[in-house]
Protein backbone atom coordinates (compact mmCIF):
# COMPACT_ATOMS: atom_id res chain seq x y z
CA UNK A 1 0.00 0.00 0.00
CA UNK A 2 2.84 2.43 0.80
CA UNK A 3 5.11 1.65 -2.16
CA UNK A 4 5.65 5.27 -3.19
CA UNK A 5 9.19 5.44 -1.82
CA UNK A 6 10.20 1.85 -2.47
CA UNK A 7 13.36 1.41 -4.52
CA UNK A 8 12.92 -0.23 -7.92
CA UNK A 9 12.90 -3.94 -7.04
CA UNK A 10 14.12 -5.04 -10.48
CA UNK A 11 17.05 -7.44 -10.16
CA UNK A 12 19.83 -6.53 -12.61
CA UNK A 13 21.19 -10.10 -12.32
CA UNK A 14 18.13 -11.36 -14.24
CA UNK A 15 17.20 -11.08 -17.93
CA UNK A 16 14.84 -8.30 -19.04
CA UNK A 17 11.67 -8.93 -20.96
CA UNK A 18 11.79 -5.45 -22.49
CA UNK A 19 15.31 -5.87 -23.95
CA UNK A 20 15.87 -7.77 -27.23
CA UNK A 21 18.01 -10.90 -27.50
CA UNK A 22 21.19 -11.25 -29.58
CA UNK A 23 22.88 -14.62 -30.08
CA UNK A 24 26.59 -14.99 -30.85
CA UNK A 25 28.19 -18.33 -31.70
CA UNK A 26 31.97 -18.51 -31.77
CA UNK A 27 33.52 -19.24 -35.17
CA UNK A 28 30.29 -18.15 -36.92
CA UNK A 29 30.10 -14.77 -38.60
CA UNK A 30 28.21 -12.05 -36.79
CA UNK A 31 25.58 -12.07 -34.07
CA UNK A 32 21.95 -12.99 -34.75
CA UNK A 33 19.29 -10.57 -33.53
CA UNK A 34 16.04 -11.90 -32.10
CA UNK A 35 16.98 -15.59 -32.29
CA UNK A 36 14.45 -18.38 -31.90
CA UNK A 37 14.83 -20.85 -29.02
CA UNK A 38 15.85 -23.53 -31.56
CA UNK A 39 18.83 -21.36 -32.59
CA UNK A 40 19.99 -21.24 -28.98
CA UNK A 41 19.42 -24.96 -28.37
CA UNK A 42 21.24 -25.99 -31.55
CA UNK A 43 24.09 -23.62 -30.69
CA UNK A 44 24.51 -25.21 -27.26
CA UNK A 45 24.46 -28.70 -28.79
CA UNK A 46 27.18 -27.67 -31.26
CA UNK A 47 29.68 -26.62 -28.57
CA UNK A 48 32.99 -28.50 -28.69
CA UNK A 49 36.13 -28.31 -26.60
CA UNK A 50 37.86 -25.60 -28.64
CA UNK A 51 38.83 -22.00 -27.91
CA UNK A 52 36.65 -20.74 -30.78
CA UNK A 53 33.55 -22.63 -29.62
CA UNK A 54 31.27 -20.59 -27.36
CA UNK A 55 27.75 -19.25 -27.19
CA UNK A 56 26.59 -15.88 -25.85
CA UNK A 57 22.95 -14.90 -25.41
CA UNK A 58 22.88 -11.23 -24.52
CA UNK A 59 20.63 -8.26 -24.01
CA UNK A 60 21.37 -4.55 -24.05
CA UNK A 61 19.15 -1.74 -22.93
CA UNK A 62 18.12 0.00 -26.17
CA UNK A 63 18.18 3.34 -24.32
CA UNK A 64 21.67 2.82 -22.85
CA UNK A 65 23.39 -0.19 -24.51
CA UNK A 66 26.92 0.55 -23.28
CA UNK A 67 26.00 0.95 -19.62
CA UNK A 68 23.12 -1.50 -19.13
CA UNK A 69 23.35 -5.09 -20.30
CA UNK A 70 22.80 -8.72 -19.31
CA UNK A 71 24.19 -11.94 -20.78
CA UNK A 72 24.58 -15.66 -20.28
CA UNK A 73 27.41 -17.48 -22.01
CA UNK A 74 28.86 -20.94 -22.21
CA UNK A 75 31.95 -22.75 -23.46
CA UNK A 76 33.60 -26.08 -22.70
CA UNK A 77 36.62 -25.77 -20.39
CA UNK A 78 39.87 -26.50 -22.24
CA UNK A 79 42.14 -27.35 -19.30
CA UNK A 80 42.41 -27.68 -15.55
CA UNK A 81 40.27 -29.73 -13.19
CA UNK A 82 37.08 -28.78 -15.07
CA UNK A 83 38.40 -29.67 -18.55
CA UNK A 84 35.62 -31.06 -20.70
CA UNK A 85 32.87 -29.58 -18.54
CA UNK A 86 30.63 -26.64 -19.37
CA UNK A 87 31.69 -23.24 -18.06
CA UNK A 88 28.53 -21.16 -17.62
CA UNK A 89 28.73 -17.44 -16.91
CA UNK A 90 26.19 -14.72 -16.26
CA UNK A 91 27.25 -11.10 -16.60
CA UNK A 92 25.44 -7.84 -16.04
CA UNK A 93 25.94 -4.22 -15.13
CA UNK A 94 24.51 -2.91 -11.88
CA UNK A 95 25.17 0.37 -10.07
CA UNK A 96 27.71 1.32 -12.73
CA UNK A 97 29.79 -1.84 -12.15
CA UNK A 98 30.21 -4.97 -14.23
CA UNK A 99 29.41 -8.27 -12.54
CA UNK A 100 30.40 -11.79 -13.55
CA UNK A 101 29.08 -15.02 -12.04
CA UNK A 102 30.55 -18.41 -12.96
CA UNK A 103 29.56 -22.04 -12.56
CA UNK A 104 30.87 -25.28 -14.01
CA UNK A 105 28.37 -27.96 -14.95
CA UNK A 106 29.10 -31.49 -16.21
CA UNK A 107 26.01 -32.02 -18.39
CA UNK A 108 24.60 -30.14 -21.38
CA UNK A 109 21.04 -30.63 -20.06
CA UNK A 110 21.92 -28.57 -16.98
CA UNK A 111 23.31 -25.75 -19.10
CA UNK A 112 20.35 -25.87 -21.48
CA UNK A 113 17.96 -25.48 -18.53
CA UNK A 114 19.64 -22.19 -17.52
CA UNK A 115 19.49 -20.85 -21.08
CA UNK A 116 15.88 -21.95 -21.44
CA UNK A 117 14.83 -20.10 -18.28
CA UNK A 118 16.76 -16.99 -19.32
CA UNK A 119 15.35 -17.02 -22.86
CA UNK A 120 11.83 -17.22 -21.45
CA UNK A 121 12.61 -14.42 -18.91
CA UNK A 122 12.11 -16.68 -15.90
CA UNK A 123 14.17 -15.98 -12.76
CA UNK A 124 17.50 -17.79 -12.59
CA UNK A 125 18.76 -19.28 -9.33
CA UNK A 126 22.30 -17.91 -9.25
CA UNK A 127 23.06 -18.92 -5.66
CA UNK A 128 25.44 -21.74 -6.70
CA UNK A 129 27.48 -19.43 -8.96
CA UNK A 130 30.86 -18.07 -7.88
CA UNK A 131 31.23 -14.30 -7.97
CA UNK A 132 34.07 -13.44 -10.33
CA UNK A 133 33.24 -9.73 -10.56
CA UNK A 134 36.75 -8.72 -9.51
CA UNK A 135 37.86 -9.88 -13.00
CA UNK A 136 35.56 -7.30 -14.67
CA UNK A 137 36.28 -3.59 -14.93
Tab-separated table of C-alpha atoms in Angstrom:
chain	number	residue	atom	x	y	z
A	1	UNK	CA	0.000	0.000	0.000
A	2	UNK	CA	2.843	2.433	0.800
A	3	UNK	CA	5.107	1.647	-2.160
A	4	UNK	CA	5.650	5.268	-3.190
A	5	UNK	CA	9.189	5.440	-1.823
A	6	UNK	CA	10.205	1.851	-2.466
A	7	UNK	CA	13.361	1.409	-4.516
A	8	UNK	CA	12.921	-0.234	-7.916
A	9	UNK	CA	12.901	-3.936	-7.041
A	10	UNK	CA	14.117	-5.037	-10.481
A	11	UNK	CA	17.054	-7.436	-10.161
A	12	UNK	CA	19.833	-6.527	-12.605
A	13	UNK	CA	21.186	-10.095	-12.317
A	14	UNK	CA	18.134	-11.361	-14.239
A	15	UNK	CA	17.200	-11.084	-17.935
A	16	UNK	CA	14.844	-8.296	-19.038
A	17	UNK	CA	11.670	-8.934	-20.964
A	18	UNK	CA	11.786	-5.449	-22.485
A	19	UNK	CA	15.310	-5.870	-23.948
A	20	UNK	CA	15.866	-7.771	-27.234
A	21	UNK	CA	18.015	-10.901	-27.503
A	22	UNK	CA	21.186	-11.249	-29.575
A	23	UNK	CA	22.879	-14.621	-30.079
A	24	UNK	CA	26.592	-14.988	-30.846
A	25	UNK	CA	28.191	-18.326	-31.700
A	26	UNK	CA	31.972	-18.514	-31.766
A	27	UNK	CA	33.521	-19.238	-35.167
A	28	UNK	CA	30.287	-18.152	-36.921
A	29	UNK	CA	30.097	-14.765	-38.602
A	30	UNK	CA	28.215	-12.047	-36.788
A	31	UNK	CA	25.582	-12.072	-34.066
A	32	UNK	CA	21.954	-12.990	-34.751
A	33	UNK	CA	19.291	-10.566	-33.534
A	34	UNK	CA	16.040	-11.902	-32.100
A	35	UNK	CA	16.982	-15.595	-32.294
A	36	UNK	CA	14.450	-18.379	-31.895
A	37	UNK	CA	14.828	-20.852	-29.025
A	38	UNK	CA	15.850	-23.526	-31.562
A	39	UNK	CA	18.831	-21.361	-32.588
A	40	UNK	CA	19.995	-21.239	-28.982
A	41	UNK	CA	19.423	-24.960	-28.366
A	42	UNK	CA	21.245	-25.990	-31.546
A	43	UNK	CA	24.090	-23.622	-30.694
A	44	UNK	CA	24.511	-25.212	-27.264
A	45	UNK	CA	24.456	-28.697	-28.795
A	46	UNK	CA	27.178	-27.669	-31.264
A	47	UNK	CA	29.678	-26.624	-28.566
A	48	UNK	CA	32.990	-28.502	-28.686
A	49	UNK	CA	36.130	-28.314	-26.604
A	50	UNK	CA	37.859	-25.603	-28.638
A	51	UNK	CA	38.832	-21.998	-27.913
A	52	UNK	CA	36.650	-20.741	-30.777
A	53	UNK	CA	33.554	-22.625	-29.622
A	54	UNK	CA	31.274	-20.590	-27.362
A	55	UNK	CA	27.747	-19.245	-27.192
A	56	UNK	CA	26.593	-15.878	-25.845
A	57	UNK	CA	22.951	-14.904	-25.407
A	58	UNK	CA	22.879	-11.229	-24.520
A	59	UNK	CA	20.630	-8.261	-24.015
A	60	UNK	CA	21.371	-4.554	-24.047
A	61	UNK	CA	19.151	-1.742	-22.928
A	62	UNK	CA	18.119	-0.002	-26.169
A	63	UNK	CA	18.176	3.341	-24.322
A	64	UNK	CA	21.674	2.821	-22.852
A	65	UNK	CA	23.390	-0.188	-24.515
A	66	UNK	CA	26.920	0.554	-23.277
A	67	UNK	CA	26.003	0.949	-19.616
A	68	UNK	CA	23.118	-1.498	-19.133
A	69	UNK	CA	23.346	-5.094	-20.302
A	70	UNK	CA	22.796	-8.717	-19.308
A	71	UNK	CA	24.190	-11.943	-20.776
A	72	UNK	CA	24.576	-15.663	-20.282
A	73	UNK	CA	27.410	-17.475	-22.012
A	74	UNK	CA	28.858	-20.944	-22.213
A	75	UNK	CA	31.955	-22.755	-23.463
A	76	UNK	CA	33.601	-26.077	-22.698
A	77	UNK	CA	36.620	-25.768	-20.393
A	78	UNK	CA	39.867	-26.501	-22.236
A	79	UNK	CA	42.136	-27.353	-19.299
A	80	UNK	CA	42.412	-27.677	-15.550
A	81	UNK	CA	40.273	-29.734	-13.185
A	82	UNK	CA	37.084	-28.777	-15.066
A	83	UNK	CA	38.403	-29.665	-18.547
A	84	UNK	CA	35.624	-31.064	-20.699
A	85	UNK	CA	32.869	-29.584	-18.539
A	86	UNK	CA	30.632	-26.638	-19.374
A	87	UNK	CA	31.689	-23.242	-18.062
A	88	UNK	CA	28.528	-21.161	-17.616
A	89	UNK	CA	28.731	-17.438	-16.912
A	90	UNK	CA	26.192	-14.721	-16.261
A	91	UNK	CA	27.248	-11.104	-16.599
A	92	UNK	CA	25.438	-7.845	-16.041
A	93	UNK	CA	25.939	-4.219	-15.127
A	94	UNK	CA	24.507	-2.909	-11.877
A	95	UNK	CA	25.166	0.365	-10.066
A	96	UNK	CA	27.711	1.320	-12.734
A	97	UNK	CA	29.788	-1.836	-12.154
A	98	UNK	CA	30.213	-4.967	-14.232
A	99	UNK	CA	29.408	-8.273	-12.536
A	100	UNK	CA	30.399	-11.793	-13.551
A	101	UNK	CA	29.082	-15.025	-12.035
A	102	UNK	CA	30.553	-18.411	-12.958
A	103	UNK	CA	29.561	-22.035	-12.560
A	104	UNK	CA	30.874	-25.281	-14.014
A	105	UNK	CA	28.372	-27.964	-14.953
A	106	UNK	CA	29.097	-31.490	-16.213
A	107	UNK	CA	26.014	-32.021	-18.391
A	108	UNK	CA	24.599	-30.139	-21.377
A	109	UNK	CA	21.041	-30.632	-20.059
A	110	UNK	CA	21.915	-28.567	-16.977
A	111	UNK	CA	23.314	-25.752	-19.104
A	112	UNK	CA	20.350	-25.872	-21.476
A	113	UNK	CA	17.964	-25.485	-18.528
A	114	UNK	CA	19.638	-22.194	-17.524
A	115	UNK	CA	19.495	-20.851	-21.077
A	116	UNK	CA	15.877	-21.946	-21.444
A	117	UNK	CA	14.829	-20.100	-18.284
A	118	UNK	CA	16.758	-16.993	-19.318
A	119	UNK	CA	15.349	-17.022	-22.857
A	120	UNK	CA	11.826	-17.217	-21.451
A	121	UNK	CA	12.612	-14.416	-18.906
A	122	UNK	CA	12.113	-16.676	-15.904
A	123	UNK	CA	14.172	-15.984	-12.761
A	124	UNK	CA	17.503	-17.786	-12.587
A	125	UNK	CA	18.761	-19.284	-9.333
A	126	UNK	CA	22.300	-17.907	-9.253
A	127	UNK	CA	23.058	-18.922	-5.661
A	128	UNK	CA	25.444	-21.735	-6.703
A	129	UNK	CA	27.483	-19.430	-8.958
A	130	UNK	CA	30.860	-18.071	-7.884
A	131	UNK	CA	31.225	-14.299	-7.968
A	132	UNK	CA	34.072	-13.444	-10.331
A	133	UNK	CA	33.237	-9.733	-10.559
A	134	UNK	CA	36.751	-8.718	-9.514
A	135	UNK	CA	37.856	-9.877	-12.998
A	136	UNK	CA	35.555	-7.299	-14.668
A	137	UNK	CA	36.278	-3.586	-14.930
